Coordinates of C-alpha atoms and ligand atoms in Angstrom, one line a residue:
X1 CA 0.0 0.0 0.0
X2 CA 1.5 3.4 -0.9
X3 CA 1.6 6.4 1.4
X4 CA -0.8 8.4 -0.8
X5 CA -3.5 5.8 -0.2
X6 CA -2.8 5.7 3.5
X7 CA -3.6 9.2 4.2
X8 CA -7.1 9.4 3.0
X9 CA -7.9 6.0 4.7
X10 CA -6.7 7.3 8.0
X11 CA -9.0 10.4 7.6
X12 CA -11.9 8.3 6.7
X13 CA -11.3 5.9 9.5
X14 CA -11.0 8.6 12.1
X15 CA -14.1 10.2 10.9
X16 CA -16.1 7.1 11.1
X17 CA -14.6 6.3 14.5
X18 CA -15.9 9.6 15.8
X19 CA -19.3 9.5 14.3
X20 CA -22.4 8.1 16.0
X21 CA -23.0 4.4 16.5
X22 CA -19.8 3.1 14.9
X23 CA -18.4 1.1 17.8
X24 CA -21.1 -1.4 18.5
X25 CA -19.1 -3.6 20.9
X26 CA -21.3 -2.4 23.8
X27 CA -24.6 -3.2 21.9
X28 CA -27.2 -5.2 23.8
X29 CA -30.2 -7.0 22.2
X30 CA -33.4 -5.2 22.4
X31 CA -35.1 -5.7 25.7
X32 CA -38.9 -5.4 25.5
X33 CA -39.2 -5.3 29.3
X34 CA -37.3 -2.1 29.7
X35 CA -37.9 1.4 28.5
X36 CA -34.2 2.3 28.9
X37 CA -32.2 3.6 26.0
X38 CA -29.1 1.6 27.1
X39 CA -27.5 1.4 23.7
X40 CA -27.3 5.2 23.6
X41 CA -26.6 6.0 27.3
X42 CA -25.6 3.3 29.8
X43 CA -25.5 3.4 33.6
X44 CA -22.1 2.5 34.9
X45 CA -22.5 3.1 38.7
X46 CA -25.1 4.0 41.3
X47 CA -24.7 5.7 44.5
X48 CA -27.8 5.3 46.6
X49 CA -28.6 7.4 49.7
X50 CA -31.9 6.2 51.2
X51 CA -33.8 6.5 54.5
X52 CA -35.9 3.6 55.5
X53 CA -39.1 4.9 57.0
X54 CA -41.0 2.2 58.9
X55 CA -43.7 4.7 59.9
X56 CA -44.8 5.3 56.3
X57 CA -43.4 2.2 54.6
X58 CA -41.3 4.2 52.2
X59 CA -37.7 4.7 51.1
X60 CA -36.7 8.3 50.6
X61 CA -33.7 9.9 49.3
X62 CA -31.6 10.0 46.1
X63 CA -29.5 8.0 43.7
X64 CA -26.6 9.4 41.8
X65 CA -26.3 7.7 38.4
X66 CA -23.0 7.8 36.6
X67 CA -23.5 7.3 32.9
X68 CA -21.6 6.6 29.7
X69 CA -23.0 8.4 26.6
X70 CA -22.1 6.4 23.6
X71 CA -24.1 8.5 21.1
X72 CA -24.1 12.0 22.4
X73 CA -27.7 11.4 23.3
X74 CA -29.7 14.3 24.8
X75 CA -31.9 12.1 27.0
X76 CA -31.4 9.4 29.5
X77 CA -34.3 7.0 29.7
X78 CA -34.7 5.0 33.0
X79 CA -37.2 2.5 34.2
X80 CA -39.4 3.4 37.2
X81 CA -42.6 2.2 38.8
X82 CA -44.8 4.1 41.3
X83 CA -41.9 6.3 42.2
X84 CA -42.4 10.0 43.2
X85 CA -39.7 11.9 41.5
X86 CA -38.9 15.2 43.3
X87 CA -36.2 16.6 41.1
X88 CA -33.2 15.5 38.8
X89 CA -29.9 17.3 39.0
X90 CA -26.8 17.2 36.9
X91 CA -23.4 17.0 38.3
X92 CA -22.9 20.7 38.5
X93 CA -26.1 20.7 40.8
X94 CA -28.3 22.4 38.2
X95 CA -31.8 21.1 37.9
X96 CA -32.5 19.3 34.7
X97 CA -36.1 18.7 33.2
X98 CA -37.6 15.2 33.3
X99 CA -40.8 13.6 32.3
X100 CA -42.6 10.4 33.3
X101 CA -44.2 8.6 30.4
X102 CA -47.4 6.6 30.3
X103 CA -47.9 4.1 33.0
X104 CA -48.1 0.4 32.2
X105 CA -49.5 -2.1 34.9
X106 CA -46.6 -4.4 34.1
X107 CA -43.6 -2.3 33.1
X108 CA -44.2 1.0 35.0
X109 CA -43.1 4.3 33.5
X110 CA -40.2 5.5 31.4
X111 CA -38.4 8.3 33.4
X112 CA -36.9 10.6 30.7
X113 CA -34.1 12.9 31.9
X114 CA -32.6 15.7 29.8
X115 CA -28.8 15.5 29.7
X116 CA -26.0 17.1 27.8
X117 CA -23.6 15.1 25.7
X118 CA -20.9 15.9 28.4
X119 CA -23.0 14.8 31.4
X120 CA -21.3 12.2 33.4
X121 CA -23.9 11.9 36.3
X122 CA -27.4 12.7 37.2
X123 CA -29.0 12.7 40.7
X124 CA -32.5 11.6 41.1
X125 CA -34.3 12.6 44.3
X126 CA -37.2 10.3 44.8
X127 CA -39.6 8.5 47.3
X128 CA -41.0 5.0 46.9
X129 CA -44.6 4.1 47.2
X130 CA -45.8 2.2 50.3
X131 CA -47.1 -0.4 47.6
X132 CA -43.7 -0.5 45.8
X133 CA -43.9 -4.0 44.3
X134 CA -40.3 -5.1 45.1
X135 CA -40.7 -4.2 48.8
X136 CA -42.5 -6.0 51.5
X137 CA -42.8 -4.2 54.8
X138 CA -43.7 -6.4 57.7
X139 CA -45.1 -5.4 61.1
X140 CA -43.4 -6.7 64.1
X141 CA -46.2 -9.3 64.5
X142 CA -45.2 -10.8 61.1
X143 CA -41.7 -11.5 62.4
X144 CA -40.5 -14.3 64.6
X145 CA -39.3 -12.0 67.3
X146 CA -42.6 -9.9 67.3
X147 CA -40.6 -6.8 68.4
X148 CA -39.3 -5.0 65.4
X149 CA -40.5 -4.3 61.8
X150 CA -38.9 -5.9 58.8
X151 CA -38.3 -5.0 55.2
X152 CA -37.0 -6.9 52.3
X153 CA -36.8 -6.5 48.5
X154 CA -37.3 -8.9 45.7
X155 CA -36.1 -7.3 42.4
X156 CA -36.1 -10.1 40.0
X157 CA -37.4 -10.0 37.3
X158 CA -38.4 -6.3 36.7
X159 CA -39.2 -5.0 40.1
X160 CA -36.0 -3.1 40.9
X161 CA -37.6 -0.1 39.1
X162 CA -40.2 0.1 42.0
X163 CA -37.5 1.1 44.5
X164 CA -34.5 2.4 42.3
X165 CA -34.9 4.4 39.1
X166 CA -32.5 2.5 36.9
X167 CA -32.0 0.8 33.5
X168 CA -33.9 -2.3 34.7
X169 CA -32.9 -4.9 32.1
X170 CA -30.5 -7.8 32.9
X171 CA -28.0 -6.9 30.1
X172 CA -27.0 -3.6 31.8
X173 CA -24.3 -4.0 34.5
X174 CA -23.1 -1.4 37.0
X175 CA -21.3 -1.2 40.3
X176 CA -22.9 0.5 43.3
X177 CA -22.4 2.2 46.6
X178 CA -25.1 2.9 49.2
X179 CA -25.8 4.5 52.4
X180 CA -28.9 3.3 54.2
X181 CA -30.3 4.9 57.3
X182 CA -32.7 3.0 59.5
X183 CA -33.7 2.6 63.1
X184 CA -30.7 2.1 65.4
X185 CA -31.9 -1.3 66.7
X186 CA -32.0 -2.8 63.2
X187 CA -29.5 -3.9 60.7
X188 CA -29.6 -3.1 57.0
X189 CA -28.0 -5.7 54.6
X190 CA -27.6 -5.4 50.7
X191 CA -26.3 -7.5 47.9
X192 CA -22.9 -5.9 48.7
X193 CA -20.1 -5.8 51.3
X194 CA -22.1 -6.0 54.6
X195 CA -21.5 -5.5 58.3
X196 CA -21.9 -8.4 60.6
X197 CA -23.2 -6.3 63.5
X198 CA -25.5 -3.5 64.1
X199 CA -24.3 0.1 64.0
X200 CA -24.8 2.5 66.8
X201 CA -26.8 5.1 64.8
X202 CA -28.7 2.9 62.2
X203 CA -26.5 4.2 59.4
X204 CA -24.9 1.6 57.1
X205 CA -22.6 2.0 54.0
X206 CA -22.3 -0.6 51.3
X207 CA -20.0 -1.2 48.4
X208 CA -20.5 -3.5 45.4
X209 CA -17.4 -3.3 43.4
X210 CA -18.3 -5.9 40.8
X211 CA -20.7 -4.9 38.0
X212 CA -24.3 -6.4 38.6
X213 CA -27.6 -6.2 36.8
X214 CA -30.4 -4.3 38.4
X215 CA -32.4 -7.5 39.2
X216 CA -29.7 -8.3 41.8
X217 CA -30.1 -5.0 43.7
X218 CA -31.3 -6.1 47.1
X219 CA -32.0 -4.6 50.6
X220 CA -33.2 -6.1 53.8
X221 CA -33.7 -4.4 57.1
X222 CA -34.6 -6.2 60.4
X223 CA -33.5 -7.6 63.8
X224 CA -31.0 -9.8 62.3
X225 CA -27.8 -11.4 63.7
X226 CA -24.8 -13.0 62.0
X227 CA -23.0 -16.3 62.6
X228 CA -20.1 -17.6 60.6
X229 CA -20.3 -20.9 58.8
X230 CA -16.7 -21.1 57.6
X231 CA -13.9 -19.2 56.0
X232 CA -16.0 -16.9 53.7
X233 CA -19.5 -17.8 54.6
X234 CA -22.1 -17.1 57.1
X235 CA -25.8 -16.8 58.0
X236 CA -27.9 -13.9 59.0
X237 CA -31.3 -14.6 60.8
X238 CA -33.6 -13.4 63.5
X239 CA -32.0 -14.3 66.8
X240 CA -34.4 -17.1 67.5
X241 CA -33.7 -18.8 64.2
X242 CA -29.9 -18.3 64.1
X243 CA -28.6 -21.4 65.8
X244 CA -31.1 -23.7 63.9
X245 CA -30.0 -22.0 60.7
X246 CA -26.3 -22.5 61.3
X247 CA -27.0 -26.2 62.1
X248 CA -29.0 -26.6 58.9
X249 CA -26.5 -24.8 56.7
X250 CA -23.4 -26.5 57.9
X251 CA -22.4 -27.7 54.4
X252 CA -22.3 -24.1 53.0
X253 CA -18.6 -23.7 53.1
X254 CA -18.0 -27.0 51.4
X255 CA -20.5 -26.1 48.8
X256 CA -18.5 -23.0 47.9
X257 CA -15.3 -25.0 47.9
X258 CA -16.9 -27.6 45.6
X259 CA -18.2 -25.1 43.3
X260 CA -14.8 -23.4 43.0
X261 CA -13.3 -26.8 42.1
X262 CA -15.8 -27.2 39.4
X263 CA -16.0 -23.9 37.6
X264 CA -13.3 -21.6 38.8
X265 CA -12.8 -19.0 41.6
X266 CA -15.7 -17.5 43.4
X267 CA -15.8 -13.9 42.2
X268 CA -17.7 -12.2 44.9
X269 CA -15.5 -12.5 48.0
X270 CA -18.0 -13.6 50.8
X271 CA -21.1 -15.8 50.4
X272 CA -23.7 -15.2 53.0
X273 CA -27.3 -16.2 53.4
X274 CA -30.1 -14.3 55.1
X275 CA -33.0 -16.3 56.4
X276 CA -36.0 -14.1 55.8
X277 CA -39.5 -14.3 57.4
X278 CA -41.8 -17.0 55.8
X279 CA -43.6 -14.4 53.5
X280 CA -40.5 -14.3 51.3
X281 CA -42.2 -15.2 47.9
X282 CA -39.5 -17.5 46.6
X283 CA -37.4 -20.3 47.9
X284 CA -34.2 -18.4 47.4
X285 CA -32.9 -15.4 45.5
X286 CA -29.3 -15.3 44.5
X287 CA -28.6 -11.6 45.5
X288 CA -24.8 -11.3 44.9
X289 CA -22.7 -11.9 48.2
X290 CA -26.1 -12.4 50.1
X291 CA -28.6 -15.1 49.1
X292 CA -32.0 -14.3 50.3
X293 CA -33.8 -17.4 51.5
X294 CA -37.1 -18.7 52.7
X295 CA -37.2 -20.1 56.4
X296 CA -39.0 -23.1 54.9
X297 CA -35.6 -24.6 54.0
X298 CA -34.8 -24.8 57.7
X299 CA -36.5 -28.2 58.0
X300 CA -34.5 -29.4 61.0
X301 CA -33.0 -32.4 59.0
X302 CA -30.8 -30.6 56.4
X303 CA -33.0 -32.2 53.7
X304 CA -33.7 -29.0 51.7
X305 CA -30.2 -27.6 51.4
X306 CA -30.0 -28.1 47.6
X307 CA -31.6 -24.7 47.5
X308 CA -28.4 -23.2 48.8
X309 CA -26.4 -25.0 46.3
X310 CA -28.7 -23.5 43.7
X311 CA -28.4 -20.0 44.8
X312 CA -24.7 -20.3 45.3
X313 CA -24.4 -21.7 41.8
X314 CA -26.0 -18.5 40.5
X315 CA -22.8 -16.7 41.6
X316 CA -21.4 -18.1 38.3
X317 CA -24.4 -18.8 36.1
X318 CA -26.5 -15.7 36.3
X319 CA -24.5 -13.2 38.5
X320 CA -21.3 -13.6 36.6
X321 CA -22.6 -14.6 33.1
X322 CA -26.1 -13.2 32.9
X323 CA -29.1 -13.7 30.7
X324 CA -29.1 -10.7 28.4
X325 CA -33.0 -10.6 28.2
X326 CA -35.6 -12.6 30.1
X327 CA -36.2 -14.5 26.9
X328 CA -32.8 -16.1 27.7
X329 CA -33.8 -16.9 31.2
X330 CA -32.9 -20.6 30.8
X331 CA -29.3 -19.5 30.6
X332 CA -29.6 -18.4 34.2
X333 CA -31.7 -21.2 35.5
X334 CA -31.0 -24.2 33.5
X335 CA -27.2 -23.8 34.0
X336 CA -27.9 -23.3 37.7
X337 CA -29.8 -26.4 38.2
X338 CA -27.2 -28.4 36.4
X339 CA -24.5 -26.8 38.5
X340 CA -26.6 -27.2 41.6
X341 CA -26.8 -31.0 41.0
X342 CA -23.0 -31.1 40.3
X343 CA -22.4 -29.5 43.8
X344 CA -24.9 -31.8 45.4
X345 CA -23.3 -34.9 43.9
X346 CA -19.8 -33.9 45.1
X347 CA -21.1 -33.3 48.6
X348 CA -23.8 -35.8 49.2
X349 CA -23.0 -38.4 46.7
X350 CA -24.5 -39.8 43.4
X351 CA -27.5 -41.5 44.8
X352 CA -28.7 -38.3 46.4
X353 CA -28.2 -36.3 43.1
X354 CA -30.0 -39.0 41.2
X355 CA -33.0 -38.5 43.5
X356 CA -33.1 -34.7 42.7
X357 CA -32.7 -35.3 39.1
X358 CA -35.5 -37.8 39.0
X359 CA -37.8 -35.6 40.9
X360 CA -36.8 -32.8 38.5
X361 CA -37.9 -34.9 35.6
X362 CA -41.3 -35.6 37.2
X363 CA -41.8 -31.8 37.6
X364 CA -40.7 -31.1 34.1
X365 CA -43.0 -33.7 32.5
X366 CA -46.0 -32.3 34.6
X367 CA -45.1 -28.8 33.5
X368 CA -44.9 -29.6 29.9
X369 CA -48.2 -31.5 29.9
X370 CA -49.9 -28.6 31.6
X371 CA -48.5 -25.9 29.2
X372 CA -49.4 -28.0 26.3
X373 CA -52.9 -28.7 27.5
X374 CA -53.3 -25.0 28.0
X375 CA -52.2 -24.3 24.5
X376 CA -49.0 -22.7 25.6
X377 CA -46.7 -25.0 23.7
X378 CA -44.3 -22.2 22.8
X379 CA -43.6 -21.7 26.5
X380 CA -42.0 -25.2 26.5
X381 CA -39.2 -23.9 24.3
X382 CA -36.0 -23.0 26.1
X383 CA -35.7 -19.7 24.2
X384 CA -38.8 -17.9 25.2
X385 CA -40.9 -15.2 23.5
X386 CA -42.0 -13.0 26.4
X387 CA -42.3 -9.9 24.5
X388 CA -45.1 -7.6 25.7
X389 CA -45.6 -10.2 28.6
X390 CA -44.6 -10.1 32.2
X391 CA -41.3 -12.0 32.3
X392 CA -42.8 -13.9 35.2
X393 CA -44.6 -16.0 32.7
X394 CA -41.3 -17.5 31.7
X395 CA -40.7 -18.7 35.3
X396 CA -41.6 -22.3 34.8
X397 CA -39.8 -25.6 35.2
X398 CA -38.9 -25.4 31.5
X399 CA -36.2 -23.0 32.0
X400 CA -34.9 -24.8 35.0
X401 CA -35.4 -28.5 34.2
X402 CA -35.5 -28.6 30.4
X403 CA -32.4 -26.4 30.6
X404 CA -30.6 -28.7 33.0
X405 CA -31.5 -31.9 30.9
X406 CA -30.1 -30.2 27.8
X407 CA -26.8 -29.5 29.4
X408 CA -26.8 -32.9 30.9
X409 CA -27.3 -34.2 27.4
X410 CA -24.4 -32.2 26.1
X411 CA -22.3 -33.6 29.0
X412 CA -23.2 -37.1 28.1
X413 CA -22.2 -36.7 24.4
X414 CA -18.8 -35.1 25.0
X415 CA -18.0 -36.6 28.4
X416 CA -17.6 -34.8 31.6
X417 CA -14.1 -33.9 31.4
X418 CA -14.5 -31.9 28.2
X419 CA -17.8 -30.4 29.3
X420 CA -16.4 -29.2 32.6
X421 CA -13.3 -27.6 30.9
X422 CA -15.6 -25.9 28.5
X423 CA -17.8 -24.6 31.2
X424 CA -15.0 -23.3 33.2
X425 CA -13.6 -21.4 30.2
X426 CA -17.1 -20.2 29.4
X427 CA -17.5 -18.6 32.9
X428 CA -14.0 -17.1 32.8
X429 CA -14.4 -15.7 29.3
X430 CA -17.8 -14.2 29.8
X431 CA -17.5 -13.2 33.4
X432 CA -19.4 -9.9 34.2
X433 CA -21.0 -10.0 30.7
X434 CA -24.4 -10.7 29.5
X435 CA -25.0 -13.9 27.3
X436 CA -27.8 -14.7 25.0
X437 CA -29.0 -17.9 23.5
X438 CA -27.6 -17.4 20.1
X439 CA -24.2 -16.6 21.3
X440 CA -24.2 -19.5 23.7
X441 CA -25.0 -21.9 20.9
X442 CA -22.1 -20.4 18.9
X443 CA -19.8 -20.9 21.9
X444 CA -20.9 -24.5 22.0
X445 CA -20.3 -25.0 18.3
X446 CA -17.1 -23.0 18.2
X447 CA -15.4 -24.3 21.4
X448 CA -16.8 -27.7 22.2
X449 CA -18.8 -29.7 19.6
X450 CA -17.8 -31.6 16.5
X451 CA -20.6 -31.6 13.8
X452 CA -21.3 -35.2 14.8
X453 CA -21.7 -34.3 18.4
X454 CA -23.9 -31.3 17.5
X455 CA -26.1 -33.6 15.6
X456 CA -26.3 -36.1 18.4
X457 CA -27.4 -33.5 20.8
X458 CA -29.7 -31.7 18.4
X459 CA -29.4 -28.3 19.9
X460 CA -32.2 -26.8 17.8
X461 CA -34.8 -29.2 19.0
X462 CA -33.9 -28.5 22.6
X463 CA -33.7 -24.7 22.3
X464 CA -36.3 -23.7 19.8
X465 CA -38.5 -26.7 19.8
X466 CA -41.5 -27.8 22.1
X467 CA -41.6 -30.4 24.8
X468 CA -38.8 -32.8 25.8
X469 CA -36.7 -34.0 22.9
X470 CA -36.6 -37.8 22.6
X471 CA -32.9 -38.0 23.1
X472 CA -33.3 -36.8 26.7
X473 CA -31.5 -38.9 29.2
X474 CA -33.8 -41.0 31.3
X475 CA -33.0 -40.3 35.0
X476 CA -32.3 -43.4 37.0
X477 CA -32.4 -43.6 40.8
X478 CA -32.1 -46.9 42.7
X479 CA -33.5 -45.2 45.8
X480 CA -36.6 -44.0 44.0
X481 CA -37.1 -47.0 42.0
X482 CA -37.6 -48.7 45.3
X483 CA -40.4 -46.2 46.1
X484 CA -41.7 -46.8 42.6
X485 CA -42.4 -50.4 43.5
X486 CA -44.2 -49.4 46.6
X487 CA -46.3 -46.9 44.8
X488 CA -47.5 -49.5 42.3
X489 CA -48.5 -51.9 45.0
X490 CA -50.3 -49.2 47.0
X491 CA -52.1 -47.7 43.9
X492 CA -53.3 -51.1 43.0
X493 CA -54.6 -51.7 46.5
X494 CA -52.2 -54.7 47.0
X495 CA -50.8 -53.3 50.2
X496 CA -51.9 -51.1 53.2
X497 CA -50.1 -48.1 54.3
X498 CA -49.1 -49.8 57.4
X499 CA -47.3 -52.5 55.4
X500 CA -45.0 -49.9 53.6
X501 CA -41.4 -50.3 54.7
X502 CA -40.3 -46.8 55.1
X503 CA -36.9 -47.5 56.6
X504 CA -34.4 -45.0 55.2
X505 CA -37.1 -42.8 53.7
X506 CA -35.8 -39.2 53.4
X507 CA -37.7 -36.1 52.3
X508 CA -37.0 -37.0 48.6
X509 CA -38.4 -40.5 49.1
X510 CA -41.5 -39.1 50.5
X511 CA -41.9 -36.4 47.8
X512 CA -41.6 -39.1 45.2
X513 CA -44.0 -41.2 47.0
X514 CA -46.6 -38.5 47.3
X515 CA -46.3 -37.4 43.8
X516 CA -46.9 -41.0 42.5
X517 CA -50.1 -41.7 44.4
X518 CA -53.1 -42.1 42.2
X519 CA -56.8 -43.0 42.8
X520 CA -56.9 -42.0 46.5
X521 CA -60.1 -42.0 48.3
X522 CA -61.1 -40.9 51.8
X523 CA -60.1 -44.2 53.4
X524 CA -56.7 -44.1 51.9
X525 CA -56.2 -40.5 52.8
X526 CA -57.1 -41.2 56.4
X527 CA -54.9 -44.4 56.5
X528 CA -51.9 -42.4 55.0
X529 CA -52.2 -39.6 57.4
X530 CA -52.6 -42.0 60.4
X531 CA -49.6 -43.9 59.5
X532 CA -47.3 -41.2 58.2
X533 CA -48.6 -38.0 60.0
X534 CA -48.4 -36.0 56.8
X535 CA -50.8 -33.3 58.1
X536 CA -48.4 -32.5 61.0
X537 CA -45.3 -32.5 59.0
X538 CA -42.9 -29.6 59.6
X539 CA -41.4 -30.1 56.1
X540 CA -42.9 -27.5 53.8
X541 CA -42.2 -29.4 50.5
X542 CA -43.8 -32.5 51.9
X543 CA -46.7 -30.5 53.4
X544 CA -47.4 -28.9 50.0
X545 CA -47.5 -32.2 48.1
X546 CA -49.7 -33.7 50.8
X547 CA -52.1 -30.8 50.8
X548 CA -52.6 -31.1 47.1
X549 CA -54.1 -34.6 47.7
X550 CA -56.1 -33.3 50.6
X551 CA -57.8 -30.7 48.4
X552 CA -58.2 -33.2 45.5
X553 CA -59.9 -35.7 47.8
X554 CA -61.7 -33.4 50.0
X555 CA -59.8 -34.6 53.1
X556 CA -61.2 -31.8 55.4
X557 CA -59.4 -33.1 58.5
X558 CA -56.3 -31.4 57.1
X559 CA -58.0 -28.1 56.1
X560 CA -57.1 -26.3 59.4
X561 CA -53.6 -27.2 58.9
X562 CA -53.8 -26.1 55.3
X563 CA -55.3 -22.8 56.3
X564 CA -52.3 -22.3 58.8
X565 CA -49.9 -23.1 56.0
X566 CA -51.5 -20.7 53.4
X567 CA -51.5 -18.0 56.1
X568 CA -48.0 -18.5 57.4
X569 CA -46.0 -19.3 54.3
X570 CA -45.9 -16.8 51.4
X571 CA -43.8 -18.9 49.0
X572 CA -45.6 -18.6 45.7
X573 CA -44.3 -22.1 44.4
X574 CA -46.5 -23.6 47.3
X575 CA -49.4 -21.2 47.1
X576 CA -50.2 -21.3 43.4
X577 CA -50.9 -25.0 43.2
X578 CA -52.8 -25.1 46.4
X579 CA -55.2 -22.2 45.6
X580 CA -55.5 -23.3 42.1
X581 CA -56.7 -26.7 43.3
X582 CA -59.1 -25.1 45.8
X583 CA -60.5 -22.9 43.1
X584 CA -61.8 -25.9 41.2
X585 CA -65.0 -26.4 43.3
X586 CA -67.3 -23.5 44.4
X587 CA -67.3 -24.7 48.0
X588 CA -63.5 -25.0 48.3
X589 CA -63.1 -21.7 46.4
X590 CA -65.3 -19.9 48.9
X591 CA -63.2 -21.5 51.7
X592 CA -60.0 -20.4 50.0
X593 CA -61.3 -16.8 49.6
X594 CA -61.9 -16.7 53.3
X595 CA -58.4 -17.9 54.1
X596 CA -57.0 -15.5 51.5
X597 CA -58.8 -12.4 52.9
X598 CA -56.6 -12.7 56.0
X599 CA -53.5 -14.3 54.4
X600 CA -53.1 -11.8 51.5
X601 CA -52.1 -9.0 53.9
X602 CA -49.0 -11.2 54.8
X603 CA -48.0 -11.9 51.2
X604 CA -45.4 -10.1 48.9
X605 CA -46.7 -8.5 45.8
X606 CA -45.2 -11.4 43.7
X607 CA -47.5 -13.8 45.4
X608 CA -50.7 -11.7 45.8
X609 CA -50.6 -10.6 42.1
X610 CA -50.6 -14.3 41.2
X611 CA -53.2 -15.4 43.6
X612 CA -55.5 -12.5 42.9
X613 CA -55.7 -14.0 39.4
X614 CA -56.2 -17.5 40.6
X615 CA -59.1 -16.6 42.9
X616 CA -60.8 -14.0 40.8
Ligands
BES1 N1 -33.6 -16.5 40.7 C1 -34.6 -17.4 41.1 C2 -35.8 -16.8 41.7 C3 -36.6 -15.9 40.6 C4 -36.7 -16.2 39.3 C5 -37.2 -14.9 41.1 C6 -37.3 -15.5 38.4 C7 -37.9 -14.0 40.2 C8 -38.0 -14.2 38.8 C9 -34.0 -18.3 42.1 O1 -32.6 -18.6 42.0 C10 -34.7 -19.6 42.1 O2 -34.7 -20.3 41.1 N2 -35.4 -20.0 43.2 C11 -36.1 -21.3 43.4 C12 -35.3 -22.2 44.2 C13 -34.5 -23.3 43.4 C14 -34.0 -24.3 44.3 C15 -35.3 -23.8 42.2 C16 -37.4 -21.0 44.2 O3 -37.5 -19.9 44.7 O4 -38.1 -21.9 44.4
ZN2 ZN1 -32.4 -19.9 40.3

């Protein structure tokens, strides 16, 4: 190339480089669940300064939002929901105009802020609504200690916008700092670096130096105490729960160590769990550095700790490598279930893992059947089309279990050694970045699979097709096969409940047993209850599966216990199937509505929004 040619090309190149939209490396896929203009202006850091007001059930204060303006945009568009915006300032403390767009029931409102091309930061002064959907404010009576109020947030999927104006799509990542002021006898904890004891004045500061997505913003405030469970792990719980929680979660440190052996270093420094009041609407939520968990996993026999392995696994799949939009949700959850089982296998052994996997397949088959019967076959695809819908609709066992069985299929085709080394590199190469389905498939094809292997797996059938592909592995569990035999005998009336040999039955045997029972009647219900005391069980998973039969078979002896359960526990996974079954007959529906009238006050919005629909 001669020098005369070089000169103009340098000029052209420089010109292009400066013009709008040339460098697209930051580009994210369109996210139909966010109003934010993140491909023009992107949030890079938040600095929150909020006061927690338990009198009015509001958060009040401001957030400084640092931005990168890729395209010299004149507006920053944020997501918001039910926020009162008092004013917005630029970094020179001058006020800047803003508008709130039309309100959508599901997505809230765009908050459009005028900025200059040179603006590096805006400060939004705001107050949350007492009905902010992410937040649940509990009265002292709703806590274990009955003395102090309690607050927790649940931001996933698109509820962060109800307590922090932000770009509320999972592809956008930012670091954050926070100052939270609350009552001096309470502790505030976030998905960040936390204190282990209460401050004198109720003020707490937080730092999250690794970039996270908005759905991982989290806050809880209450009378919580801390106890260590190992080198970099611990538990926060209300004082009366702390000892039991530490006992139950004694495998936490070894879970972290096992996970690191599998897929590389833990990127978040500490891993703690906070045990929340029973109204927490999920089993667990993987808020970075601080998993939020339901107290229903504290079963007294350590039988439900797979949930911790699950939330911990999200520290890689989800928190490190994040689904770019909610259509890619399986990349978070399918990977996490796969990873969870690997951790469980390492700590509790293969037979234990096999039980979990077989139970998972049962749940998946039931979910696929239900979705197909309802005409929602498209929701049985791994890659979802949730555009215009609440991303909550994608929260089914398909993302979790079909996702896991897909990865397990890939593992079986290439062998565990190659699969693990692929996954380890995948997490390292993509850490702190969003990932979408298409790019993941490209990663598989470019870094792992031969064309023959690709054909053996049939990626397209798994990801873009309905139901369970026929090449899925059939889970095998000697433990559960033993139960299978018993179920067959019992369902065919060849044995009585008292003849069932339950030696060695654990929670998972019981769940399998309960899920396999067919053709029950009142005699059998009574006999089962008398022999196995299901109605009195303290294990929430067993209770839920038992109560399903109680409703289906009108076993009213258990209804007082069912009513207590529905009133005390706010975990949506339990509530939805129980209320749905009750809603099937006018009599039970009327009874359910009575229970719900009282119980609803104790539920988080995630749960009452679902149950309102079920009972309407
Ligand atoms: N991240 C999810 C919870 C979630 C998903 C909340 C989507 C809101 C929207 C969490 O990791 C989870 O999957 N929890 C499960 C437990 C798990 C063991 C399957 C739950 O809460 O039941
Ligand atoms: Zn999960």
